[in-house]
Amino acid sequence: MSNRATFATRMGAIAATVGSAVGLGNIWRFPYEAGQNGGGAFMLIYLACVVLMGIPVMVAEFVIGRSTHRNVCGALRQLSPGGKAHWFGYIGITASLMILSFYSVVCGWIVEYLVMACGGRLHGLNPDEYGTMFATFVTHPWRPVLWTVLFLLLNHLVLRRGLKRGIERVSNLLMPLLFVILVIFCIHSLLLPGAGEAVTFLMAPRLDDVTPAVALKAMGQAFFSLSLGLSCLLTYASYFKNSDSLTRNATVIALLDTLVAVLAGLMIFPAVFSHGMEPQAGPKLIFEVLPLIFNQMHLGVMWAVLLFLLLFLASITSTISMSEISIAFLTEEHNLSREAATAVNTGIAVVFGTLCALSFGPLSDLTICGKTLFDLFDFVSSNVLLPLGGIFFAVFVGWYLDRRLVRAQLGRGPVVTIVVFCMRYVAPLAIAAVFIYGLL
Ligand code: PFF
């Protein structure tokens, strides 16, 4: 494995991992999940999940990835020879393909809105008209499919041509810009008349809202947003240098990712309340609210183009990272060429992505357990497979792995002690409890 690439600098390693973590999960999924699950209660549990489960599980994935420098199945086989641990690798690979399928649909929506923003067509309508615009688009028999497939082909090209580093470099340059723009939007939103109500909604938990179902959603969101539990960060850590501090990397990544999600919430909810809209709108929330924000801004068309462009970049760095899981697996475990492995990954995602894209229109009646295919993929991956993967990684590193190996990866110090404590006791028990109560 000595010829395997590593990230050139610590900043490069962090930036690529943040690129994976920061995406539509923060800006599209966080606000709507918070909106549907009680706002403040969701936020409180979310933050607790990031600290008590997110950081420890992330460190566990880092330990496995960096100590072996291999893909998930290879790494688990090396650390547990002859054992069955590598089966958990297959769960991660399945989850990554499910997420890639429905995530690409939303990336497709972003591209459609980017094109509309460039044509100035997102401007000057009222809330109802934006609602109709979105509904007409997502129920269209082929437009959402077209964008989903085009997005996946672009993702394919970037991965196949080895343009990943290029994209990463561009996105590393532009991610700080996304951050600055989010701050500008937040300030603008916080000056709106509904801002007080929005901040209360998002920051003040109402105890009645703290239910097991909300906890399950918040935990699923924390795992999804941090790209945890499916070995994405394990795969990225397999490219880390041995000198990087894993606990420090994990803390910085979790902090930045959470900050972006909170900023997105503070950008969206004041606009929701000031226009008398419903925070429970679901996946369409940002597509109906963002145009209203652009409308009220000076140079709104420019802001619209800029924001959707940056969202597009943020999402492609995330789809690249989730694709890398199965590509690393297929090339290293099954000796497929990178081209062939990428084609398999894209092929599967195109088939299931198409079905997910259609589940808002022609296939909206096709439901399993009352959920459309899009919702089912989202629910099963985020709320079931990722937490299960999280328990496995925490227990595997916390209890099974040789202490000396873990110590060699993490070093010593008070932060390491706390993280390892959470990894061994708090995270597995808390994830299991939320999981069991949430599903009952
Ligand atoms: N964390 C990404 C986001 O918040 O958009 C989504 C994601 C990326 C999930 C990579 C899983 C993954 F492996």
Short mmCIF file of C-alpha atoms and ligand atoms in Angstrom, two decimals:
data_model
loop_
_atom_site.label_atom_id
_atom_site.label_comp_id
_atom_site.label_asym_id
_atom_site.label_seq_id
_atom_site.Cartn_x
_atom_site.Cartn_y
_atom_site.Cartn_z
CA MET A 1 0.00 0.00 0.00
CA SER A 2 3.05 2.22 0.04
CA ASN A 3 2.24 3.70 -3.38
CA ARG A 4 -1.08 5.03 -2.14
CA ALA A 5 -1.52 8.78 -2.29
CA THR A 6 -1.74 10.95 0.79
CA PHE A 7 -3.00 14.50 1.12
CA ALA A 8 -0.09 16.88 0.64
CA THR A 9 -0.74 19.00 3.72
CA ARG A 10 -2.76 18.88 6.90
CA MET A 11 -4.88 21.72 5.55
CA GLY A 12 -5.47 19.71 2.37
CA ALA A 13 -6.62 16.71 4.40
CA ILE A 14 -8.99 18.81 6.49
CA ALA A 15 -10.27 20.75 3.50
CA ALA A 16 -11.11 17.60 1.52
CA THR A 17 -12.84 16.06 4.51
CA VAL A 18 -14.78 19.25 5.16
CA GLY A 19 -15.62 19.19 1.44
CA SER A 20 -17.21 15.80 2.00
CA ALA A 21 -19.04 16.86 5.14
CA VAL A 22 -20.31 20.25 4.00
CA GLY A 23 -22.92 19.85 1.32
CA LEU A 24 -26.64 19.71 0.78
CA GLY A 25 -26.93 18.00 4.15
CA ASN A 26 -26.15 21.28 5.86
CA ILE A 27 -27.98 23.72 3.64
CA TRP A 28 -30.90 21.74 2.23
CA ARG A 29 -31.50 18.89 4.71
CA PHE A 30 -30.70 20.51 8.07
CA PRO A 31 -33.23 23.38 7.78
CA TYR A 32 -36.08 21.17 6.60
CA GLU A 33 -35.43 18.44 9.16
CA ALA A 34 -35.23 21.08 11.91
CA GLY A 35 -38.42 22.66 10.56
CA GLN A 36 -40.31 19.36 10.59
CA ASN A 37 -39.03 18.24 13.98
CA GLY A 38 -39.67 21.06 16.36
CA GLY A 39 -36.81 23.50 15.64
CA GLY A 40 -35.09 24.09 18.99
CA ALA A 41 -35.59 20.52 20.28
CA PHE A 42 -34.07 19.15 17.11
CA MET A 43 -31.17 21.60 17.28
CA LEU A 44 -30.38 20.73 20.89
CA ILE A 45 -30.36 16.97 20.27
CA TYR A 46 -28.43 17.49 17.04
CA LEU A 47 -25.66 19.36 18.86
CA ALA A 48 -25.51 16.68 21.56
CA CYS A 49 -25.26 13.99 18.88
CA VAL A 50 -22.40 15.79 17.12
CA VAL A 51 -20.36 16.01 20.33
CA LEU A 52 -21.21 12.70 22.02
CA MET A 53 -21.51 10.44 18.99
CA GLY A 54 -20.24 12.32 15.93
CA ILE A 55 -16.72 13.19 17.06
CA PRO A 56 -16.01 9.77 18.69
CA VAL A 57 -17.31 7.82 15.68
CA MET A 58 -15.36 10.08 13.34
CA VAL A 59 -12.17 9.44 15.32
CA ALA A 60 -12.90 5.69 15.22
CA GLU A 61 -13.22 5.79 11.43
CA PHE A 62 -10.02 7.82 11.22
CA VAL A 63 -8.12 5.27 13.32
CA ILE A 64 -9.19 2.38 11.09
CA GLY A 65 -8.51 4.26 7.85
CA ARG A 66 -5.17 5.72 8.74
CA SER A 67 -3.73 2.69 10.49
CA THR A 68 -4.34 0.52 7.44
CA HIS A 69 -4.32 2.93 4.48
CA ARG A 70 -6.89 0.73 2.78
CA ASN A 71 -10.52 0.70 1.64
CA VAL A 72 -13.14 -0.25 4.22
CA CYS A 73 -13.32 -4.02 3.58
CA GLY A 74 -9.54 -4.35 3.17
CA ALA A 75 -8.98 -2.35 6.34
CA LEU A 76 -11.41 -4.43 8.42
CA ARG A 77 -9.94 -7.68 7.06
CA GLN A 78 -6.44 -6.51 7.96
CA LEU A 79 -7.42 -5.51 11.49
CA SER A 80 -9.60 -8.55 12.12
CA PRO A 81 -8.09 -11.37 10.05
CA GLY A 82 -10.47 -14.24 9.47
CA GLY A 83 -13.30 -12.35 11.21
CA LYS A 84 -16.63 -11.15 9.90
CA ALA A 85 -15.99 -7.45 10.54
CA HIS A 86 -15.61 -6.69 6.85
CA TRP A 87 -19.32 -7.44 6.39
CA PHE A 88 -19.93 -4.04 7.93
CA GLY A 89 -18.00 -2.66 5.01
CA TYR A 90 -20.75 -3.92 2.73
CA ILE A 91 -23.36 -2.06 4.79
CA GLY A 92 -21.36 1.14 4.29
CA ILE A 93 -21.05 0.55 0.56
CA THR A 94 -24.81 -0.08 0.28
CA ALA A 95 -25.54 3.08 2.27
CA SER A 96 -23.18 5.11 0.08
CA LEU A 97 -24.96 3.98 -3.08
CA MET A 98 -28.39 4.71 -1.59
CA ILE A 99 -27.29 8.19 -0.53
CA LEU A 100 -25.64 8.88 -3.87
CA SER A 101 -28.90 7.95 -5.62
CA PHE A 102 -31.25 10.30 -3.79
CA TYR A 103 -28.61 13.00 -3.16
CA SER A 104 -27.99 13.33 -6.90
CA VAL A 105 -31.67 14.08 -7.40
CA VAL A 106 -31.37 17.12 -5.15
CA CYS A 107 -28.09 18.07 -6.86
CA GLY A 108 -30.11 17.97 -10.08
CA TRP A 109 -32.65 20.36 -8.56
CA ILE A 110 -29.77 22.67 -7.65
CA VAL A 111 -28.53 22.63 -11.25
CA GLU A 112 -32.04 23.41 -12.55
CA TYR A 113 -32.27 26.36 -10.15
CA LEU A 114 -28.77 27.49 -11.10
CA VAL A 115 -29.81 27.56 -14.75
CA MET A 116 -33.00 29.45 -13.85
CA ALA A 117 -31.02 31.88 -11.71
CA CYS A 118 -28.65 32.56 -14.62
CA GLY A 119 -31.64 33.35 -16.84
CA GLY A 120 -33.04 35.70 -14.17
CA ARG A 121 -36.13 33.47 -13.95
CA LEU A 122 -36.02 33.13 -10.18
CA HIS A 123 -36.86 36.75 -9.75
CA GLY A 124 -39.99 38.74 -9.02
CA LEU A 125 -42.53 36.02 -8.12
CA ASN A 126 -44.63 35.66 -4.97
CA PRO A 127 -44.42 32.74 -2.47
CA ASP A 128 -47.29 30.82 -4.09
CA GLU A 129 -45.73 31.16 -7.51
CA TYR A 130 -42.40 29.81 -6.22
CA GLY A 131 -44.32 26.88 -4.71
CA THR A 132 -46.00 26.15 -8.03
CA MET A 133 -42.70 26.53 -9.87
CA PHE A 134 -41.03 23.91 -7.70
CA ALA A 135 -44.01 21.52 -7.78
CA THR A 136 -44.27 21.79 -11.56
CA PHE A 137 -40.57 21.04 -11.93
CA VAL A 138 -40.26 18.05 -9.57
CA THR A 139 -43.41 16.38 -10.89
CA HIS A 140 -42.31 16.80 -14.51
CA PRO A 141 -41.93 13.37 -16.16
CA TRP A 142 -38.35 13.83 -17.36
CA ARG A 143 -36.72 17.13 -16.41
CA PRO A 144 -35.61 16.10 -12.90
CA VAL A 145 -34.38 12.77 -14.32
CA LEU A 146 -32.37 14.57 -16.96
CA TRP A 147 -30.59 16.76 -14.41
CA THR A 148 -30.00 13.84 -12.05
CA VAL A 149 -28.38 11.79 -14.79
CA LEU A 150 -26.35 14.74 -16.09
CA PHE A 151 -25.13 15.45 -12.59
CA LEU A 152 -24.10 11.81 -12.13
CA LEU A 153 -22.26 11.86 -15.45
CA LEU A 154 -20.39 14.94 -14.37
CA ASN A 155 -19.53 13.27 -11.08
CA HIS A 156 -18.37 10.28 -13.14
CA LEU A 157 -16.13 12.37 -15.37
CA VAL A 158 -14.52 14.10 -12.43
CA LEU A 159 -13.81 10.78 -10.73
CA ARG A 160 -12.65 8.96 -13.85
CA ARG A 161 -10.42 11.63 -15.21
CA GLY A 162 -8.73 12.04 -11.86
CA LEU A 163 -10.04 15.61 -11.82
CA LYS A 164 -10.89 15.11 -8.20
CA ARG A 165 -7.85 16.97 -6.99
CA GLY A 166 -8.70 19.83 -9.34
CA ILE A 167 -12.25 20.03 -8.07
CA GLU A 168 -11.01 19.81 -4.52
CA ARG A 169 -8.60 22.65 -5.11
CA VAL A 170 -11.30 24.83 -6.66
CA SER A 171 -13.72 24.00 -3.92
CA ASN A 172 -11.15 24.62 -1.21
CA LEU A 173 -10.73 28.08 -2.64
CA LEU A 174 -14.44 28.65 -2.94
CA MET A 175 -15.72 27.09 0.29
CA PRO A 176 -14.59 30.07 2.35
CA LEU A 177 -16.61 32.14 -0.12
CA LEU A 178 -19.68 29.97 0.55
CA PHE A 179 -19.13 30.62 4.22
CA VAL A 180 -18.89 34.40 3.71
CA ILE A 181 -22.01 34.39 1.56
CA LEU A 182 -23.94 32.41 4.15
CA VAL A 183 -22.94 34.99 6.75
CA ILE A 184 -24.15 37.81 4.47
CA PHE A 185 -27.47 36.02 3.88
CA CYS A 186 -27.84 35.40 7.60
CA ILE A 187 -27.32 39.05 8.44
CA HIS A 188 -29.85 39.98 5.78
CA SER A 189 -32.35 37.43 7.14
CA LEU A 190 -31.81 38.42 10.74
CA LEU A 191 -32.85 41.97 9.87
CA LEU A 192 -36.23 40.76 8.58
CA PRO A 193 -39.38 41.29 10.68
CA GLY A 194 -39.79 37.54 11.42
CA ALA A 195 -36.25 37.14 12.76
CA GLY A 196 -37.11 37.08 16.47
CA GLU A 197 -39.71 34.35 15.99
CA ALA A 198 -37.26 32.38 13.83
CA VAL A 199 -34.43 32.54 16.35
CA THR A 200 -36.80 31.42 19.11
CA PHE A 201 -38.06 28.59 16.92
CA LEU A 202 -34.53 27.36 16.17
CA MET A 203 -32.75 28.05 19.43
CA ALA A 204 -35.33 27.67 22.21
CA PRO A 205 -36.25 24.00 22.66
CA ARG A 206 -39.81 23.23 23.73
CA LEU A 207 -39.70 20.18 25.96
CA ASP A 208 -42.87 18.70 24.43
CA ASP A 209 -41.00 18.40 21.15
CA VAL A 210 -38.23 16.25 22.60
CA THR A 211 -39.50 12.84 21.52
CA PRO A 212 -37.71 9.61 20.54
CA ALA A 213 -38.74 10.13 16.91
CA VAL A 214 -37.21 13.63 16.89
CA ALA A 215 -34.06 12.25 18.52
CA LEU A 216 -33.76 9.60 15.80
CA LYS A 217 -34.11 12.24 13.10
CA ALA A 218 -31.55 14.52 14.76
CA MET A 219 -29.10 11.66 15.15
CA GLY A 220 -29.61 10.59 11.53
CA GLN A 221 -29.01 14.18 10.45
CA ALA A 222 -25.80 14.40 12.50
CA PHE A 223 -24.45 11.22 10.89
CA PHE A 224 -25.54 12.31 7.43
CA SER A 225 -24.11 15.79 7.76
CA LEU A 226 -20.76 14.58 9.08
CA SER A 227 -20.61 11.81 6.41
CA LEU A 228 -20.35 9.27 9.24
CA GLY A 229 -21.08 5.60 9.70
CA LEU A 230 -20.62 4.47 6.10
CA SER A 231 -16.81 4.57 6.01
CA CYS A 232 -16.54 7.69 3.86
CA LEU A 233 -14.29 9.33 6.41
CA LEU A 234 -12.48 6.04 6.94
CA THR A 235 -11.65 6.03 3.23
CA TYR A 236 -10.48 9.66 3.34
CA ALA A 237 -8.42 9.00 6.47
CA SER A 238 -6.67 6.19 4.61
CA TYR A 239 -5.06 9.02 2.65
CA PHE A 240 -4.11 11.04 5.79
CA LYS A 241 -0.51 11.46 6.82
CA ASN A 242 0.74 9.73 9.92
CA SER A 243 1.65 13.05 11.49
CA ASP A 244 -1.91 14.49 11.48
CA SER A 245 -3.66 14.68 14.86
CA LEU A 246 -6.85 12.69 14.40
CA THR A 247 -8.75 14.15 17.35
CA ARG A 248 -7.88 17.69 16.30
CA ASN A 249 -8.94 17.01 12.70
CA ALA A 250 -12.22 15.50 13.87
CA THR A 251 -13.00 18.43 16.16
CA VAL A 252 -12.26 21.05 13.48
CA ILE A 253 -14.34 19.20 10.89
CA ALA A 254 -17.32 18.73 13.23
CA LEU A 255 -17.15 22.37 14.28
CA LEU A 256 -17.05 23.77 10.76
CA ASP A 257 -19.80 21.46 9.54
CA THR A 258 -22.08 22.38 12.43
CA LEU A 259 -21.41 26.07 11.94
CA VAL A 260 -22.50 25.88 8.31
CA ALA A 261 -25.71 24.04 9.28
CA VAL A 262 -26.56 26.62 11.95
CA LEU A 263 -25.88 29.46 9.52
CA ALA A 264 -28.18 27.81 6.98
CA GLY A 265 -30.91 27.62 9.62
CA LEU A 266 -30.45 31.28 10.52
CA MET A 267 -30.62 32.18 6.84
CA ILE A 268 -33.79 30.23 6.05
CA PHE A 269 -36.10 30.51 9.07
CA PRO A 270 -36.35 34.32 9.39
CA ALA A 271 -37.47 34.39 5.75
CA VAL A 272 -39.93 31.55 6.41
CA PHE A 273 -41.53 33.39 9.32
CA SER A 274 -41.47 36.84 7.77
CA HIS A 275 -43.44 35.50 4.77
CA GLY A 276 -45.88 33.60 6.97
CA MET A 277 -44.76 30.27 5.52
CA GLU A 278 -44.70 26.83 7.17
CA PRO A 279 -41.37 25.62 8.62
CA GLN A 280 -42.61 22.04 8.11
CA ALA A 281 -42.53 22.26 4.30
CA GLY A 282 -40.05 19.35 3.93
CA PRO A 283 -37.51 18.84 1.11
CA LYS A 284 -38.89 21.75 -0.93
CA LEU A 285 -38.22 24.26 1.86
CA ILE A 286 -35.06 25.97 0.57
CA PHE A 287 -36.25 25.93 -3.04
CA GLU A 288 -39.29 27.98 -2.09
CA VAL A 289 -37.61 30.22 0.47
CA LEU A 290 -34.27 31.13 -1.11
CA PRO A 291 -35.87 32.90 -4.13
CA LEU A 292 -37.84 35.06 -1.70
CA ILE A 293 -34.59 36.08 -0.05
CA PHE A 294 -32.96 36.91 -3.41
CA ASN A 295 -36.01 38.99 -4.33
CA GLN A 296 -35.45 41.29 -1.39
CA MET A 297 -31.72 41.74 -1.95
CA HIS A 298 -29.97 44.38 -3.95
CA LEU A 299 -28.40 42.59 -6.99
CA GLY A 300 -30.60 39.58 -6.21
CA VAL A 301 -29.92 37.83 -9.53
CA MET A 302 -26.18 37.85 -8.87
CA TRP A 303 -26.64 36.48 -5.35
CA ALA A 304 -28.90 33.73 -6.67
CA VAL A 305 -26.34 32.61 -9.25
CA LEU A 306 -23.51 32.77 -6.74
CA LEU A 307 -25.32 30.80 -4.05
CA PHE A 308 -26.55 28.03 -6.35
CA LEU A 309 -23.11 27.79 -7.95
CA LEU A 310 -21.47 27.37 -4.56
CA LEU A 311 -24.14 24.88 -3.48
CA PHE A 312 -23.39 22.91 -6.61
CA LEU A 313 -19.66 22.86 -5.82
CA ALA A 314 -20.32 21.91 -2.20
CA SER A 315 -22.53 19.05 -3.32
CA ILE A 316 -20.13 17.64 -5.91
CA THR A 317 -17.30 17.43 -3.35
CA SER A 318 -19.74 15.37 -1.25
CA THR A 319 -20.82 13.05 -4.10
CA ILE A 320 -17.16 12.54 -5.02
CA SER A 321 -16.46 11.42 -1.46
CA MET A 322 -19.39 9.00 -1.28
CA SER A 323 -18.47 7.51 -4.67
CA GLU A 324 -14.90 7.01 -3.49
CA ILE A 325 -16.11 4.34 -1.00
CA SER A 326 -17.25 1.85 -3.63
CA ILE A 327 -14.52 2.82 -6.10
CA ALA A 328 -11.76 2.16 -3.55
CA PHE A 329 -13.49 -1.13 -2.66
CA LEU A 330 -13.88 -2.32 -6.26
CA THR A 331 -10.37 -1.36 -7.34
CA GLU A 332 -8.56 -2.72 -4.30
CA GLU A 333 -10.65 -5.78 -3.44
CA HIS A 334 -11.81 -6.85 -6.90
CA ASN A 335 -8.95 -5.55 -9.01
CA LEU A 336 -11.25 -3.54 -11.25
CA SER A 337 -9.65 -0.67 -13.14
CA ARG A 338 -10.58 2.79 -11.86
CA GLU A 339 -12.60 3.34 -15.05
CA ALA A 340 -14.61 0.15 -14.57
CA ALA A 341 -15.16 0.77 -10.86
CA THR A 342 -16.35 4.31 -11.55
CA ALA A 343 -18.69 3.01 -14.25
CA VAL A 344 -20.24 0.47 -11.85
CA ASN A 345 -20.75 3.19 -9.22
CA THR A 346 -22.32 5.57 -11.74
CA GLY A 347 -24.45 2.85 -13.36
CA ILE A 348 -26.06 1.84 -10.08
CA ALA A 349 -26.64 5.46 -9.08
CA VAL A 350 -28.18 6.30 -12.47
CA VAL A 351 -30.73 3.48 -12.15
CA PHE A 352 -31.73 4.22 -8.56
CA GLY A 353 -31.29 8.00 -8.94
CA THR A 354 -33.77 7.92 -11.84
CA LEU A 355 -36.30 6.02 -9.73
CA CYS A 356 -35.81 8.48 -6.86
CA ALA A 357 -36.19 11.47 -9.22
CA LEU A 358 -39.45 10.02 -10.50
CA SER A 359 -40.80 9.46 -7.02
CA PHE A 360 -42.03 13.05 -6.86
CA GLY A 361 -43.99 12.69 -10.11
CA PRO A 362 -44.89 9.58 -12.11
CA LEU A 363 -43.80 7.17 -9.34
CA SER A 364 -45.27 9.11 -6.42
CA ASP A 365 -47.81 6.34 -5.81
CA LEU A 366 -45.12 3.70 -5.55
CA THR A 367 -44.63 3.52 -1.80
CA ILE A 368 -43.02 1.02 0.53
CA CYS A 369 -44.07 1.26 4.20
CA GLY A 370 -45.82 4.50 3.29
CA LYS A 371 -42.65 6.10 1.92
CA THR A 372 -41.76 6.97 -1.66
CA LEU A 373 -38.49 5.56 -2.94
CA PHE A 374 -36.72 8.88 -2.34
CA ASP A 375 -37.94 9.04 1.27
CA LEU A 376 -37.23 5.37 1.83
CA PHE A 377 -33.62 5.62 0.62
CA ASP A 378 -33.13 8.72 2.74
CA PHE A 379 -34.70 7.17 5.86
CA VAL A 380 -33.04 3.76 5.64
CA SER A 381 -29.58 5.14 4.94
CA SER A 382 -29.52 8.08 7.37
CA ASN A 383 -31.65 6.78 10.22
CA VAL A 384 -30.83 3.07 10.08
CA LEU A 385 -27.61 2.17 8.25
CA LEU A 386 -25.45 5.12 9.32
CA PRO A 387 -26.23 4.79 13.06
CA LEU A 388 -25.66 1.01 12.85
CA GLY A 389 -22.33 1.66 11.13
CA GLY A 390 -21.55 4.21 13.84
CA ILE A 391 -22.11 1.69 16.64
CA PHE A 392 -19.94 -0.81 14.83
CA PHE A 393 -17.01 1.58 14.29
CA ALA A 394 -17.15 2.85 17.89
CA VAL A 395 -17.25 -0.67 19.35
CA PHE A 396 -14.65 -2.03 16.95
CA VAL A 397 -12.07 0.64 17.77
CA GLY A 398 -13.13 1.17 21.41
CA TRP A 399 -13.28 -2.48 22.46
CA TYR A 400 -11.87 -4.80 19.86
CA LEU A 401 -8.75 -3.15 18.47
CA ASP A 402 -5.43 -3.53 20.25
CA ARG A 403 -5.08 -0.59 22.69
CA ARG A 404 -1.48 -0.03 21.56
CA LEU A 405 -2.56 0.47 17.96
CA VAL A 406 -5.25 2.95 19.02
CA ARG A 407 -2.79 4.79 21.25
CA ALA A 408 -0.24 4.95 18.44
CA GLN A 409 -2.86 6.59 16.22
CA LEU A 410 -4.34 8.97 18.79
CA GLY A 411 -1.50 9.78 21.17
CA ARG A 412 -2.35 10.88 24.71
CA GLY A 413 -3.89 13.85 26.46
CA PRO A 414 -7.13 14.88 28.13
CA VAL A 415 -9.06 15.34 24.87
CA VAL A 416 -8.03 11.88 23.67
CA THR A 417 -9.14 10.39 26.99
CA ILE A 418 -12.58 12.00 26.75
CA VAL A 419 -13.01 11.01 23.11
CA VAL A 420 -12.01 7.40 23.81
CA PHE A 421 -14.39 7.28 26.79
CA CYS A 422 -17.25 8.51 24.57
CA MET A 423 -16.23 6.03 21.88
CA ARG A 424 -16.35 3.08 24.28
CA TYR A 425 -19.38 3.89 26.41
CA VAL A 426 -21.40 6.96 25.51
CA ALA A 427 -21.63 6.69 21.72
CA PRO A 428 -22.59 2.99 21.37
CA LEU A 429 -25.14 3.11 24.20
CA ALA A 430 -26.64 6.44 23.17
CA ILE A 431 -26.87 5.48 19.50
CA ALA A 432 -28.47 2.13 20.41
CA ALA A 433 -30.96 3.81 22.76
CA VAL A 434 -32.01 6.51 20.30
CA PHE A 435 -32.19 3.95 17.53
CA ILE A 436 -34.37 1.48 19.43
CA TYR A 437 -36.72 4.08 20.99
CA GLY A 438 -36.91 6.07 17.77
CA LEU A 439 -37.98 3.10 15.71
CA LEU A 440 -40.51 1.74 18.21
N1 PFF B 1 -22.17 15.06 4.50
C1 PFF B 1 -22.75 15.33 3.22
C2 PFF B 1 -23.67 16.53 3.34
O1 PFF B 1 -23.92 17.00 4.45
O2 PFF B 1 -24.17 16.99 2.32
C3 PFF B 1 -23.48 14.15 2.67
C4 PFF B 1 -22.67 12.89 2.66
C5 PFF B 1 -21.43 12.88 2.01
C6 PFF B 1 -23.15 11.78 3.27
C7 PFF B 1 -20.67 11.73 1.99
C8 PFF B 1 -22.40 10.62 3.25
C9 PFF B 1 -21.18 10.61 2.60
F1 PFF B 1 -20.46 9.51 2.58
#
